[in-house]
Amino acid sequence: MTRQFAAFLGVAAVLALSACSGATAAVQVEQAPPDEQTLEIWQRKSPGGPSDKIGQELVAAFTEETGIPATMTSISDEFEVKLQQRAVQRNLPDVVINDTAQLGNLQSQGLLRQIDRDDIDGADDVNERAWDGARAYDGDYYGVPVTAHTVALFNRKDWRENLGLDVPDDWDSLVSMWQGFAEDDPTGTGKDVAGLALPGTTQRGYISWNTSTFFWSGGGEYFEETPDGYRSAVATTGSVRAATWIRNLACQADVLQPGASSYDTGTTKDLFKSGGAGSFLVAPYELPSLKEALGSDLEVIKPPPGPAGLVTLAEGNNAYLMAGSPNQSAQEKFAEYLISAQGQEMGMAGDRDGNLVRLPVNSTVDMADTREDSDWAMFQQLFDDNGRYVPAVPNWNPFLNESAKTLNALISDCSLDVRSEMEALDDVFTAELGRQEVLAP
């Protein structure tokens, strides 16, 4: 029997059931006997890298604990493309561990099983904010939270102190610090450096993802949510003001690295790590490698609040139980293992590089029992107090990609009028809300 023959009725279902953008393939699949079930698990990580090794350890421990044979495959290049190929072949993996932001994209194609939280042992121990990242527009859950995180500012402490600057506490002092890095020779070598290393490419929507904290903190909003759906909010006064501030990092303050519009997250990290920029806004999964590279010259600080206060991007990974699997009880047991205290602590991997669990979602787990680095606690506080997940529209990806195109254009061409560009983006957002059938009247 084909392992996942039902799952990619989903591709056809999106077309055939165009009247329902959130339709999923609801086909009953004959289940393998419990003692014969196996699991194929995918995660979007580099094969052979630290996260792959931790994933292999975790899956091996799961098999030893439950007796369920399972394999973990880590894929980094073209992960979504390869998943689609398996979908067309009607041979999806049983479990996919991937970003919370991918939920709408996967669910709208009919690829995911709906989750009943009451059927998942240990679900009550998972904090509610993490469950927010597993809930779709329709209010139902289509994933089990595995990890959470938010972002903070990784900063060259030695450069800041060389220039006699305090830790920035508002946007004016933040930009002044970046200008000092770029203009005042913080290294004492005469080397040209940037103030902020920014992943500005449109690839996978990186620039939008990496500036969303500034966008929200500056008063920007992607949508206005109403009882009857969503309206685009990217052309409001607050959104235009926030987008202008982001654009002016390149066009007025001139604190970004040259060619920022073509940098992805990997090249941006390398730039910061090698001393090419003074700050890098990123999540805590970079703590081990950046601390190893920079040592005491590195500090991790809260982003200063903007005009709207401080709102930081909240993200994480879910375990997606893929539709059409004949191994549903094994799927659920793996999800339960991931959210157990044992699974969470294994995924946290102490202070090792490659951790799969950044901030634990299990509220009974104390990070201090597993990690010595106190900066993790700061990220936890930021997540609890300031974190916000992307809006729960049926499919976030088109909005992410289109906003990335606009922001990329704005930092690339300083002659563009910000309001005009945001108004054009507003038209695109409105049309996409209509296509997803969630546009408020």
PDB file of C-alpha atoms in Angstrom, residues 43 45 49-55 58 146-149 283-289 317 344-359 370-371 376:
ATOM      1  CA  GLN A  43      13.617  18.421   9.459  1.00  0.00           C
ATOM      2  CA  LYS A  45      18.448  21.417   8.810  1.00  0.00           C
ATOM      3  CA  GLY A  49      25.595  19.539  10.800  1.00  0.00           C
ATOM      4  CA  PRO A  50      25.190  19.973  14.558  1.00  0.00           C
ATOM      5  CA  SER A  51      21.370  20.072  14.383  1.00  0.00           C
ATOM      6  CA  ASP A  52      21.325  16.905  12.300  1.00  0.00           C
ATOM      7  CA  LYS A  53      23.444  15.103  14.887  1.00  0.00           C
ATOM      8  CA  ILE A  54      21.175  16.202  17.737  1.00  0.00           C
ATOM      9  CA  GLY A  55      18.151  15.144  15.683  1.00  0.00           C
ATOM     10  CA  LEU A  58      16.749  12.376  19.698  1.00  0.00           C
ATOM     11  CA  VAL A 146       8.379  21.679  19.541  1.00  0.00           C
ATOM     12  CA  THR A 147      10.341  24.849  20.244  1.00  0.00           C
ATOM     13  CA  ALA A 148       9.886  28.601  20.424  1.00  0.00           C
ATOM     14  CA  HIS A 149      12.159  31.590  20.046  1.00  0.00           C
ATOM     15  CA  ALA A 283      17.366  34.317  17.248  1.00  0.00           C
ATOM     16  CA  PRO A 284      19.127  32.402  20.053  1.00  0.00           C
ATOM     17  CA  TYR A 285      20.048  29.438  17.901  1.00  0.00           C
ATOM     18  CA  GLU A 286      23.139  31.473  16.982  1.00  0.00           C
ATOM     19  CA  LEU A 287      24.268  31.875  20.597  1.00  0.00           C
ATOM     20  CA  PRO A 288      26.724  28.951  20.751  1.00  0.00           C
ATOM     21  CA  SER A 289      28.540  29.581  17.470  1.00  0.00           C
ATOM     22  CA  ASN A 317       9.121  24.848  14.960  1.00  0.00           C
ATOM     23  CA  GLN A 344      12.684  18.859  25.363  1.00  0.00           C
ATOM     24  CA  GLU A 345      15.884  18.519  27.368  1.00  0.00           C
ATOM     25  CA  MET A 346      17.484  16.339  24.687  1.00  0.00           C
ATOM     26  CA  GLY A 347      16.519  18.865  22.028  1.00  0.00           C
ATOM     27  CA  MET A 348      17.883  21.741  24.101  1.00  0.00           C
ATOM     28  CA  ALA A 349      21.274  19.986  24.065  1.00  0.00           C
ATOM     29  CA  GLY A 350      22.658  22.099  26.893  1.00  0.00           C
ATOM     30  CA  ASP A 351      24.722  24.958  25.488  1.00  0.00           C
ATOM     31  CA  ARG A 352      25.771  22.976  22.403  1.00  0.00           C
ATOM     32  CA  ASP A 353      25.560  24.363  18.904  1.00  0.00           C
ATOM     33  CA  GLY A 354      22.743  22.938  16.798  1.00  0.00           C
ATOM     34  CA  ASN A 355      20.081  22.782  19.511  1.00  0.00           C
ATOM     35  CA  LEU A 356      16.651  21.793  18.181  1.00  0.00           C
ATOM     36  CA  VAL A 357      14.795  23.258  21.151  1.00  0.00           C
ATOM     37  CA  ARG A 358      15.736  26.893  21.658  1.00  0.00           C
ATOM     38  CA  LEU A 359      13.176  27.908  24.277  1.00  0.00           C
ATOM     39  CA  THR A 370      20.065  22.314  31.254  1.00  0.00           C
ATOM     40  CA  ARG A 371      21.929  25.480  30.286  1.00  0.00           C
ATOM     41  CA  TRP A 376      18.875  32.166  27.234  1.00  0.00           C
TER      42      TRP A 376
END
